Amino acid sequence: MTPKAELLLFLASRNLLVEDIKHYLFRGYFVVLDRYVDSSVAYQGFGRGLGKEVVEKLNAFATDGLIPDVTFYIDIDVETALRRKGELNRFEKREFLERVRKGYLLLAEEHPERIVILDGNRTVEEIHRMVVEEIERRWKFDG
Ligand SMILES: Nc1ncnc2c1ncn2[C@@H]1O[C@H](COP(=O)(O)OP(=O)(O)O)[C@@H](O)[C@H]1O
Ligand SMILES: Cc1cn([C@H]2C[C@H](O)[C@@H](COP(=O)(O)OP(=O)(O)O)O2)c(=O)[nH]c1=O
């Protein structure tokens, strides 16, 4: 596998997924995703060193520019993340993850209105509450 092939495979997969996402958005659904364009910038752009700009351009091509209203980035130091994970996959090498984390943090700094950073040292319950509060702050629900 090369970094470019890896990026293109993630983007091909995302391009197919975006068709489904649009289908639901047009019908008024809220769509929740676990990972989207920011992961490609962080992992392939920063982690694999392909560069932020080229990944952002190809992301836009693959998604027709569809961007989430809000993105939650749960931040944790690499040491703690590796300890929690136990078994690791090909993306989970220490130095690589340090670059990935820097990428996410830079994106969050660049898009403070869209990307909400949550502290992954808090408990699952606390993080859940923060996500709910942020969503309620942004959208008014009837029921
Ligand atoms: N806030 C948290 N506090 C403690 N442990 C957590 C927290 N969030 C996740 N974990 C644990 O960390 C591990 C990896 O979390 P997960 O959300 O599955 O990460 P990923 O989606 O990156 O694989 C799991 O064992 C999970 O139970
Ligand atoms: C979406 C995406 C994921 N990844 C990586 C991050 C993950 O380590 C791996 C699998 O992602 P994922 O299937 O979301 O699994 P998990 O959240 O359980 O780790 O793929 C990229 O490198 N680029 C991408 O664009």
CSV table of N, CA and C and ligand atoms in Angstrom, one decimal:
chain,number,residue,atom,x,y,z
A,1,MET,N,0.9,-1.2,0.0
A,1,MET,CA,0.0,0.0,0.0
A,1,MET,C,0.9,1.3,0.0
A,2,THR,N,0.5,2.2,-0.8
A,2,THR,CA,1.2,3.5,-0.8
A,2,THR,C,0.3,4.6,-0.1
A,3,PRO,N,0.9,5.6,0.4
A,3,PRO,CA,0.0,6.7,1.0
A,3,PRO,C,-1.0,7.2,0.0
A,4,LYS,N,-0.6,7.4,-1.2
A,4,LYS,CA,-1.6,7.9,-2.2
A,4,LYS,C,-2.8,6.9,-2.5
A,5,ALA,N,-2.4,5.6,-2.6
A,5,ALA,CA,-3.4,4.6,-2.8
A,5,ALA,C,-4.4,4.6,-1.6
A,6,GLU,N,-3.8,4.7,-0.4
A,6,GLU,CA,-4.6,4.7,0.8
A,6,GLU,C,-5.6,5.8,0.8
A,7,LEU,N,-5.1,7.0,0.5
A,7,LEU,CA,-6.0,8.2,0.4
A,7,LEU,C,-7.1,8.0,-0.6
A,8,LEU,N,-6.7,7.5,-1.8
A,8,LEU,CA,-7.7,7.4,-2.8
A,8,LEU,C,-8.8,6.3,-2.5
A,9,LEU,N,-8.4,5.3,-1.7
A,9,LEU,CA,-9.4,4.3,-1.3
A,9,LEU,C,-10.4,4.9,-0.3
A,10,PHE,N,-9.8,5.6,0.7
A,10,PHE,CA,-10.7,6.3,1.6
A,10,PHE,C,-11.7,7.2,0.9
A,11,LEU,N,-11.2,7.9,-0.1
A,11,LEU,CA,-12.0,8.9,-0.8
A,11,LEU,C,-13.0,8.2,-1.7
A,12,ALA,N,-12.7,7.1,-2.3
A,12,ALA,CA,-13.6,6.4,-3.1
A,12,ALA,C,-14.8,5.9,-2.3
A,13,SER,N,-14.4,5.4,-1.1
A,13,SER,CA,-15.4,4.9,-0.2
A,13,SER,C,-16.3,6.1,0.3
A,14,ARG,N,-15.7,7.2,0.5
A,14,ARG,CA,-16.5,8.4,1.0
A,14,ARG,C,-17.4,8.9,-0.1
A,15,ASN,N,-16.9,8.9,-1.3
A,15,ASN,CA,-17.7,9.4,-2.4
A,15,ASN,C,-19.0,8.5,-2.6
A,16,LEU,N,-18.9,7.2,-2.3
A,16,LEU,CA,-20.1,6.4,-2.4
A,16,LEU,C,-21.0,6.7,-1.2
A,17,LEU,N,-20.4,6.9,0.0
A,17,LEU,CA,-21.2,7.2,1.2
A,17,LEU,C,-21.9,8.5,1.1
A,18,VAL,N,-21.3,9.5,0.4
A,18,VAL,CA,-21.9,10.8,0.3
A,18,VAL,C,-23.3,10.8,-0.4
A,19,GLU,N,-23.4,9.8,-1.3
A,19,GLU,CA,-24.7,9.7,-2.0
A,19,GLU,C,-25.8,9.4,-1.0
A,20,ASP,N,-25.5,8.4,-0.1
A,20,ASP,CA,-26.5,8.1,0.9
A,20,ASP,C,-26.7,9.3,1.9
A,21,ILE,N,-25.6,9.9,2.3
A,21,ILE,CA,-25.8,11.1,3.2
A,21,ILE,C,-26.7,12.1,2.6
A,22,LYS,N,-26.5,12.5,1.3
A,22,LYS,CA,-27.4,13.5,0.7
A,22,LYS,C,-28.8,13.0,0.6
A,23,HIS,N,-29.0,11.7,0.3
A,23,HIS,CA,-30.4,11.2,0.3
A,23,HIS,C,-31.1,11.5,1.6
A,24,TYR,N,-30.4,11.2,2.7
A,24,TYR,CA,-31.1,11.5,4.0
A,24,TYR,C,-31.2,13.0,4.3
A,25,LEU,N,-30.2,13.7,4.0
A,25,LEU,CA,-30.2,15.2,4.3
A,25,LEU,C,-31.4,15.8,3.6
A,26,PHE,N,-31.6,15.5,2.3
A,26,PHE,CA,-32.7,16.1,1.5
A,26,PHE,C,-34.0,15.7,2.1
A,27,ARG,N,-34.1,14.6,2.8
A,27,ARG,CA,-35.4,14.2,3.4
A,27,ARG,C,-35.5,14.7,4.9
A,28,GLY,N,-34.6,15.6,5.3
A,28,GLY,CA,-34.7,16.3,6.6
A,28,GLY,C,-34.1,15.5,7.8
A,29,TYR,N,-33.4,14.4,7.5
A,29,TYR,CA,-32.8,13.7,8.6
A,29,TYR,C,-31.6,14.4,9.1
A,30,PHE,N,-31.2,14.2,10.4
A,30,PHE,CA,-29.9,14.5,10.9
A,30,PHE,C,-29.0,13.3,10.6
A,31,VAL,N,-27.8,13.5,10.1
A,31,VAL,CA,-26.9,12.4,9.7
A,31,VAL,C,-25.7,12.5,10.7
A,32,VAL,N,-25.4,11.4,11.3
A,32,VAL,CA,-24.3,11.3,12.3
A,32,VAL,C,-23.2,10.4,11.7
A,33,LEU,N,-22.0,10.9,11.6
A,33,LEU,CA,-20.9,10.0,11.1
A,33,LEU,C,-19.8,9.9,12.1
A,34,ASP,N,-19.2,8.7,12.1
A,34,ASP,CA,-18.0,8.4,12.9
A,34,ASP,C,-16.8,8.5,11.9
A,35,ARG,N,-16.1,9.7,11.8
A,35,ARG,CA,-15.1,10.0,10.9
A,35,ARG,C,-15.6,10.5,9.5
A,36,TYR,N,-14.9,11.5,9.0
A,36,TYR,CA,-15.3,12.1,7.7
A,36,TYR,C,-14.1,12.7,7.1
A,37,VAL,N,-14.2,13.9,6.4
A,37,VAL,CA,-13.1,14.5,5.7
A,37,VAL,C,-11.9,14.8,6.6
A,38,ASP,N,-12.1,15.3,7.8
A,38,ASP,CA,-11.0,15.7,8.7
A,38,ASP,C,-10.1,14.5,8.9
A,39,SER,N,-10.6,13.3,9.0
A,39,SER,CA,-9.7,12.1,9.2
A,39,SER,C,-8.7,11.9,8.1
A,40,SER,N,-9.2,12.2,6.9
A,40,SER,CA,-8.2,12.1,5.7
A,40,SER,C,-7.1,13.1,5.8
A,41,VAL,N,-7.5,14.3,6.2
A,41,VAL,CA,-6.5,15.4,6.3
A,41,VAL,C,-5.5,15.0,7.4
A,42,ALA,N,-6.1,14.6,8.6
A,42,ALA,CA,-5.2,14.3,9.7
A,42,ALA,C,-4.3,13.0,9.4
A,43,TYR,N,-4.9,11.9,9.0
A,43,TYR,CA,-4.2,10.7,8.8
A,43,TYR,C,-3.3,10.6,7.5
A,44,GLN,N,-3.9,11.0,6.4
A,44,GLN,CA,-3.2,10.9,5.2
A,44,GLN,C,-2.4,12.2,4.9
A,45,GLY,N,-3.0,13.3,5.2
A,45,GLY,CA,-2.3,14.6,5.0
A,45,GLY,C,-1.1,14.8,5.9
A,46,PHE,N,-1.4,14.7,7.2
A,46,PHE,CA,-0.4,14.9,8.3
A,46,PHE,C,0.3,13.6,8.6
A,47,GLY,N,-0.4,12.6,8.9
A,47,GLY,CA,0.2,11.3,9.3
A,47,GLY,C,1.1,10.7,8.2
A,48,ARG,N,0.6,10.6,7.0
A,48,ARG,CA,1.4,10.0,5.9
A,48,ARG,C,2.2,11.0,5.2
A,49,GLY,N,2.0,12.3,5.5
A,49,GLY,CA,2.8,13.3,4.9
A,49,GLY,C,2.4,13.8,3.5
A,50,LEU,N,1.2,13.5,3.1
A,50,LEU,CA,0.8,13.9,1.7
A,50,LEU,C,0.5,15.4,1.6
A,51,GLY,N,0.3,16.0,2.8
A,51,GLY,CA,0.1,17.5,2.8
A,51,GLY,C,-1.4,17.8,2.9
A,52,LYS,N,-1.7,18.9,3.7
A,52,LYS,CA,-3.0,19.3,4.0
A,52,LYS,C,-3.8,19.7,2.7
A,53,GLU,N,-3.2,20.6,1.9
A,53,GLU,CA,-3.9,21.2,0.8
A,53,GLU,C,-4.4,20.2,-0.2
A,54,VAL,N,-3.5,19.2,-0.6
A,54,VAL,CA,-3.9,18.2,-1.6
A,54,VAL,C,-5.0,17.4,-1.1
A,55,VAL,N,-5.0,17.0,0.2
A,55,VAL,CA,-6.1,16.2,0.7
A,55,VAL,C,-7.4,17.0,0.8
A,56,GLU,N,-7.3,18.2,1.2
A,56,GLU,CA,-8.5,19.1,1.2
A,56,GLU,C,-9.1,19.2,-0.2
A,57,LYS,N,-8.3,19.4,-1.2
A,57,LYS,CA,-8.8,19.5,-2.6
A,57,LYS,C,-9.5,18.2,-3.0
A,58,LEU,N,-8.9,17.1,-2.7
A,58,LEU,CA,-9.4,15.8,-3.1
A,58,LEU,C,-10.7,15.4,-2.3
A,59,ASN,N,-10.7,15.8,-1.0
A,59,ASN,CA,-11.9,15.7,-0.2
A,59,ASN,C,-13.0,16.4,-0.8
A,60,ALA,N,-12.8,17.6,-1.2
A,60,ALA,CA,-13.9,18.4,-1.8
A,60,ALA,C,-14.4,17.8,-3.1
A,61,PHE,N,-13.5,17.2,-3.9
A,61,PHE,CA,-13.8,16.5,-5.1
A,61,PHE,C,-14.7,15.3,-4.8
A,62,ALA,N,-14.3,14.5,-3.8
A,62,ALA,CA,-15.0,13.3,-3.5
A,62,ALA,C,-16.3,13.5,-2.9
A,63,THR,N,-16.5,14.6,-2.2
A,63,THR,CA,-17.8,14.9,-1.4
A,63,THR,C,-18.6,15.9,-2.1
A,64,ASP,N,-18.2,16.5,-3.2
A,64,ASP,CA,-18.9,17.7,-3.8
A,64,ASP,C,-19.0,18.8,-2.8
A,65,GLY,N,-18.0,18.9,-1.9
A,65,GLY,CA,-17.9,20.0,-1.0
A,65,GLY,C,-18.9,19.9,0.2
A,66,LEU,N,-19.5,18.7,0.4
A,66,LEU,CA,-20.4,18.6,1.6
A,66,LEU,C,-19.6,18.5,2.9
A,67,ILE,N,-19.9,19.5,3.8
A,67,ILE,CA,-19.2,19.7,5.0
A,67,ILE,C,-20.2,19.6,6.2
A,68,PRO,N,-19.8,18.9,7.3
A,68,PRO,CA,-20.8,18.8,8.4
A,68,PRO,C,-21.1,20.2,9.1
A,69,ASP,N,-22.3,20.3,9.7
A,69,ASP,CA,-22.6,21.5,10.5
A,69,ASP,C,-21.7,21.6,11.7
A,70,VAL,N,-21.5,20.4,12.3
A,70,VAL,CA,-20.6,20.4,13.5
A,70,VAL,C,-19.8,19.1,13.6
A,71,THR,N,-18.6,19.2,14.1
A,71,THR,CA,-17.7,18.1,14.2
A,71,THR,C,-17.2,18.0,15.6
A,72,PHE,N,-17.3,16.9,16.3
A,72,PHE,CA,-16.7,16.7,17.6
A,72,PHE,C,-15.4,16.0,17.5
A,73,TYR,N,-14.4,16.6,18.0
A,73,TYR,CA,-13.1,16.0,18.0
A,73,TYR,C,-12.7,15.7,19.5
A,74,ILE,N,-12.7,14.4,19.8
A,74,ILE,CA,-12.4,14.0,21.2
A,74,ILE,C,-10.9,13.8,21.3
A,75,ASP,N,-10.2,14.8,22.0
A,75,ASP,CA,-8.8,14.8,22.0
A,75,ASP,C,-8.2,14.1,23.2
A,76,ILE,N,-7.1,13.3,23.0
A,76,ILE,CA,-6.5,12.6,24.1
A,76,ILE,C,-5.0,12.5,23.7
A,77,ASP,N,-4.1,12.5,24.7
A,77,ASP,CA,-2.7,12.3,24.4
A,77,ASP,C,-2.5,10.9,23.8
A,78,VAL,N,-1.5,10.7,23.0
A,78,VAL,CA,-1.2,9.5,22.2
A,78,VAL,C,-1.0,8.3,23.2
A,79,GLU,N,-0.2,8.6,24.2
A,79,GLU,CA,0.1,7.6,25.3
A,79,GLU,C,-1.1,7.0,25.8
A,80,THR,N,-2.1,7.8,26.3
A,80,THR,CA,-3.3,7.3,26.9
A,80,THR,C,-4.1,6.6,25.8
A,81,ALA,N,-4.2,7.1,24.6
A,81,ALA,CA,-5.0,6.4,23.6
A,81,ALA,C,-4.5,5.0,23.3
A,82,LEU,N,-3.1,4.9,23.2
A,82,LEU,CA,-2.6,3.6,22.9
A,82,LEU,C,-2.8,2.6,24.1
A,83,ARG,N,-2.8,3.1,25.3
A,83,ARG,CA,-3.0,2.3,26.5
A,83,ARG,C,-4.5,1.8,26.5
A,84,ARG,N,-5.4,2.7,26.1
A,84,ARG,CA,-6.8,2.2,26.1
A,84,ARG,C,-7.1,1.2,25.0
A,85,LYS,N,-6.4,1.4,23.8
A,85,LYS,CA,-6.7,0.6,22.7
A,85,LYS,C,-6.4,-0.9,22.8
A,86,GLY,N,-5.3,-1.2,23.5
A,86,GLY,CA,-4.9,-2.6,23.6
A,86,GLY,C,-4.3,-3.1,22.3
A,87,GLU,N,-5.1,-3.8,21.5
A,87,GLU,CA,-4.7,-4.3,20.2
A,87,GLU,C,-4.6,-3.1,19.2
A,88,LEU,N,-3.5,-3.0,18.4
A,88,LEU,CA,-3.4,-1.9,17.5
A,88,LEU,C,-3.5,-2.3,16.0
A,89,ASN,N,-4.0,-1.3,15.2
A,89,ASN,CA,-4.0,-1.6,13.7
A,89,ASN,C,-2.9,-0.8,13.1
A,90,ARG,N,-2.8,-0.9,11.7
A,90,ARG,CA,-1.7,-0.3,11.0
A,90,ARG,C,-1.6,1.3,11.1
A,91,PHE,N,-2.7,1.9,11.6
A,91,PHE,CA,-2.7,3.3,11.8
A,91,PHE,C,-2.2,3.8,13.1
A,92,GLU,N,-1.9,2.9,14.0
A,92,GLU,CA,-1.7,3.2,15.4
A,92,GLU,C,-0.3,3.1,15.9
A,93,LYS,N,0.7,3.7,15.2
A,93,LYS,CA,2.0,3.8,15.6
A,93,LYS,C,2.2,5.2,16.3
A,94,ARG,N,3.0,5.2,17.3
A,94,ARG,CA,3.2,6.4,18.2
A,94,ARG,C,3.5,7.7,17.4
A,95,GLU,N,4.6,7.8,16.6
A,95,GLU,CA,5.0,9.0,16.0
A,95,GLU,C,3.9,9.4,14.9
A,96,PHE,N,3.4,8.4,14.3
A,96,PHE,CA,2.4,8.7,13.3
A,96,PHE,C,1.2,9.3,14.0
A,97,LEU,N,0.7,8.8,15.1
A,97,LEU,CA,-0.4,9.3,15.8
A,97,LEU,C,-0.2,10.7,16.3
A,98,GLU,N,1.1,11.0,16.7
A,98,GLU,CA,1.4,12.4,17.1
A,98,GLU,C,1.2,13.4,16.0
A,99,ARG,N,1.5,13.0,14.8
A,99,ARG,CA,1.3,13.9,13.6
A,99,ARG,C,-0.2,14.0,13.3
A,100,VAL,N,-0.9,12.9,13.4
A,100,VAL,CA,-2.3,12.9,13.2
A,100,VAL,C,-3.0,13.8,14.2
A,101,ARG,N,-2.6,13.7,15.5
A,101,ARG,CA,-3.2,14.6,16.5
A,101,ARG,C,-3.0,16.1,16.2
A,102,LYS,N,-1.7,16.4,15.8
A,102,LYS,CA,-1.4,17.8,15.5
A,102,LYS,C,-2.3,18.3,14.3
A,103,GLY,N,-2.5,17.4,13.4
A,103,GLY,CA,-3.3,17.7,12.2
A,103,GLY,C,-4.8,18.1,12.7
A,104,TYR,N,-5.3,17.2,13.5
A,104,TYR,CA,-6.7,17.5,14.0
A,104,TYR,C,-6.7,18.8,14.8
A,105,LEU,N,-5.7,19.1,15.6
A,105,LEU,CA,-5.7,20.3,16.4
A,105,LEU,C,-5.6,21.5,15.6
A,106,LEU,N,-4.8,21.4,14.5
A,106,LEU,CA,-4.6,22.5,13.6
A,106,LEU,C,-6.0,22.8,12.8
A,107,LEU,N,-6.6,21.7,12.4
A,107,LEU,CA,-7.9,21.9,11.8
A,107,LEU,C,-8.9,22.5,12.7
A,108,ALA,N,-8.9,22.1,14.0
A,108,ALA,CA,-9.9,22.7,15.0
A,108,ALA,C,-9.6,24.2,15.2
A,109,GLU,N,-8.3,24.5,15.1
A,109,GLU,CA,-8.0,25.9,15.3
A,109,GLU,C,-8.4,26.8,14.1
A,110,GLU,N,-8.3,26.1,12.9
A,110,GLU,CA,-8.7,26.8,11.7
A,110,GLU,C,-10.2,26.9,11.5
A,111,HIS,N,-11.0,26.0,12.1
A,111,HIS,CA,-12.5,26.0,12.0
A,111,HIS,C,-13.1,25.9,13.4
A,112,PRO,N,-12.9,27.0,14.2
A,112,PRO,CA,-13.4,27.0,15.5
A,112,PRO,C,-15.0,26.9,15.6
A,113,GLU,N,-15.7,27.4,14.6
A,113,GLU,CA,-17.1,27.3,14.7
A,113,GLU,C,-17.7,25.9,14.4
A,114,ARG,N,-17.0,25.2,13.5
A,114,ARG,CA,-17.5,23.9,13.2
A,114,ARG,C,-16.9,22.8,14.1
A,115,ILE,N,-15.6,22.8,14.4
A,115,ILE,CA,-15.0,21.7,15.1
A,115,ILE,C,-15.0,22.0,16.6
A,116,VAL,N,-15.6,21.2,17.4
A,116,VAL,CA,-15.7,21.3,18.9
A,116,VAL,C,-14.7,20.3,19.5
A,117,ILE,N,-13.7,20.8,20.2
A,117,ILE,CA,-12.7,19.9,20.9
A,117,ILE,C,-13.3,19.5,22.2
A,118,LEU,N,-13.3,18.2,22.5
A,118,LEU,CA,-13.8,17.7,23.8
A,118,LEU,C,-12.6,17.0,24.4
A,119,ASP,N,-12.5,17.1,25.7
A,119,ASP,CA,-11.3,16.5,26.4
A,119,ASP,C,-11.6,15.0,26.7
A,120,GLY,N,-10.8,14.2,26.0
A,120,GLY,CA,-11.0,12.7,26.1
A,120,GLY,C,-10.6,12.1,27.5
A,121,ASN,N,-10.0,13.0,28.4
A,121,ASN,CA,-9.7,12.5,29.7
A,121,ASN,C,-11.0,12.5,30.6
A,122,ARG,N,-12.0,13.2,30.2
A,122,ARG,CA,-13.3,13.2,30.9
A,122,ARG,C,-13.9,11.8,30.8
A,123,THR,N,-14.9,11.6,31.6
A,123,THR,CA,-15.6,10.3,31.5
A,123,THR,C,-16.5,10.2,30.3
A,124,VAL,N,-16.9,9.0,29.9
A,124,VAL,CA,-17.8,8.8,28.7
A,124,VAL,C,-19.1,9.6,29.0
A,125,GLU,N,-19.6,9.6,30.3
A,125,GLU,CA,-20.8,10.3,30.6
A,125,GLU,C,-20.7,11.8,30.4
A,126,GLU,N,-19.5,12.3,30.9
A,126,GLU,CA,-19.3,13.8,30.8
A,126,GLU,C,-19.2,14.2,29.3
A,127,ILE,N,-18.5,13.4,28.5
A,127,ILE,CA,-18.4,13.7,27.1
A,127,ILE,C,-19.7,13.6,26.4
A,128,HIS,N,-20.5,12.6,26.8
A,128,HIS,CA,-21.9,12.5,26.2
A,128,HIS,C,-22.7,13.8,26.5
A,129,ARG,N,-22.6,14.2,27.8
A,129,ARG,CA,-23.4,15.4,28.2
A,129,ARG,C,-22.9,16.7,27.4
A,130,MET,N,-21.6,16.8,27.2
A,130,MET,CA,-21.1,17.9,26.5
A,130,MET,C,-21.6,17.9,25.0
A,131,VAL,N,-21.6,16.7,24.4
A,131,VAL,CA,-22.1,16.6,23.0
A,131,VAL,C,-23.6,17.1,23.0
A,132,VAL,N,-24.4,16.5,23.9
A,132,VAL,CA,-25.8,16.9,23.9
A,132,VAL,C,-26.0,18.4,24.1
A,133,GLU,N,-25.3,19.0,25.0
A,133,GLU,CA,-25.4,20.4,25.3
A,133,GLU,C,-25.0,21.2,24.1
A,134,GLU,N,-24.0,20.8,23.4
A,134,GLU,CA,-23.5,21.6,22.2
A,134,GLU,C,-24.6,21.5,21.1
A,135,ILE,N,-25.2,20.3,21.0
A,135,ILE,CA,-26.2,20.2,19.9
A,135,ILE,C,-27.5,21.0,20.3
A,136,GLU,N,-27.8,21.0,21.6
A,136,GLU,CA,-29.0,21.7,22.0
A,136,GLU,C,-28.8,23.2,21.9
A,137,ARG,N,-27.5,23.6,22.1
A,137,ARG,CA,-27.2,25.1,21.9
A,137,ARG,C,-27.3,25.5,20.4
A,138,ARG,N,-27.0,24.6,19.5
A,138,ARG,CA,-27.1,24.9,18.1
A,138,ARG,C,-28.4,24.7,17.4
A,139,TRP,N,-29.2,23.8,17.9
A,139,TRP,CA,-30.5,23.5,17.3
A,139,TRP,C,-31.6,23.5,18.4
A,140,LYS,N,-32.7,24.0,18.0
A,140,LYS,CA,-33.9,24.0,18.9
A,140,LYS,C,-34.8,22.8,18.6
A,141,PHE,N,-35.1,22.0,19.5
A,141,PHE,CA,-35.9,20.8,19.3
A,141,PHE,C,-37.3,21.0,19.9
A,142,ASP,N,-38.4,20.5,19.3
A,142,ASP,CA,-39.7,20.7,19.9
A,142,ASP,C,-40.0,19.7,21.0
A,143,GLY,N,-39.6,18.5,20.9
A,143,GLY,CA,-40.0,17.5,21.9
A,143,GLY,C,-38.9,17.0,22.8
B,1,LIG,N1,-14.0,8.9,27.8
B,1,LIG,C1,-13.4,7.7,27.9
B,1,LIG,N2,-12.9,7.3,29.1
B,1,LIG,C2,-12.3,6.2,29.2
B,1,LIG,N3,-12.2,5.2,28.2
B,1,LIG,C3,-12.7,5.6,27.0
B,1,LIG,C4,-13.3,6.8,26.8
B,1,LIG,N4,-13.7,6.9,25.5
B,1,LIG,C5,-13.4,5.7,25.0
B,1,LIG,N5,-12.7,4.9,25.9
B,1,LIG,C6,-12.2,3.5,25.6
B,1,LIG,O1,-11.1,3.7,24.8
B,1,LIG,C7,-11.0,2.6,23.8
B,1,LIG,C8,-11.1,3.2,22.4
B,1,LIG,O2,-12.2,4.0,22.2
B,1,LIG,P1,-13.0,4.1,20.9
B,1,LIG,O3,-14.1,5.2,21.1
B,1,LIG,O4,-13.5,2.8,20.4
B,1,LIG,O5,-11.9,4.7,19.9
B,1,LIG,P2,-11.8,4.5,18.3
B,1,LIG,O6,-13.1,4.9,17.7
B,1,LIG,O7,-10.7,5.5,17.9
B,1,LIG,O8,-11.4,3.1,18.0
B,1,LIG,C9,-12.2,1.7,24.1
B,1,LIG,O9,-11.8,0.7,24.9
B,1,LIG,C10,-13.2,2.6,24.9
B,1,LIG,O10,-13.9,1.9,25.9
B,2,LIG,C1,-12.0,7.7,7.5
B,2,LIG,C2,-10.5,7.5,7.6
B,2,LIG,C3,-10.0,6.6,8.6
B,2,LIG,N1,-8.7,6.4,8.7
B,2,LIG,C4,-8.2,5.5,9.6
B,2,LIG,C5,-8.4,5.8,11.1
B,2,LIG,C6,-8.6,4.5,11.8
B,2,LIG,O1,-7.4,4.1,12.4
B,2,LIG,C7,-8.9,3.5,10.7
B,2,LIG,C8,-10.2,2.9,10.8
B,2,LIG,O2,-11.2,3.9,11.0
B,2,LIG,P1,-12.6,3.5,11.6
B,2,LIG,O3,-13.2,2.4,10.7
B,2,LIG,O4,-13.3,4.7,11.8
B,2,LIG,O5,-12.2,2.7,12.9
B,2,LIG,P2,-12.0,3.2,14.4
B,2,LIG,O6,-12.8,4.5,14.6
B,2,LIG,O7,-12.6,2.1,15.2
B,2,LIG,O8,-10.5,3.3,14.6
B,2,LIG,O9,-8.8,4.2,9.4
B,2,LIG,C9,-7.8,7.1,7.8
B,2,LIG,O10,-6.6,6.9,7.9
B,2,LIG,N2,-8.3,8.0,6.9
B,2,LIG,C10,-9.6,8.2,6.8
B,2,LIG,O11,-10.0,9.1,5.9
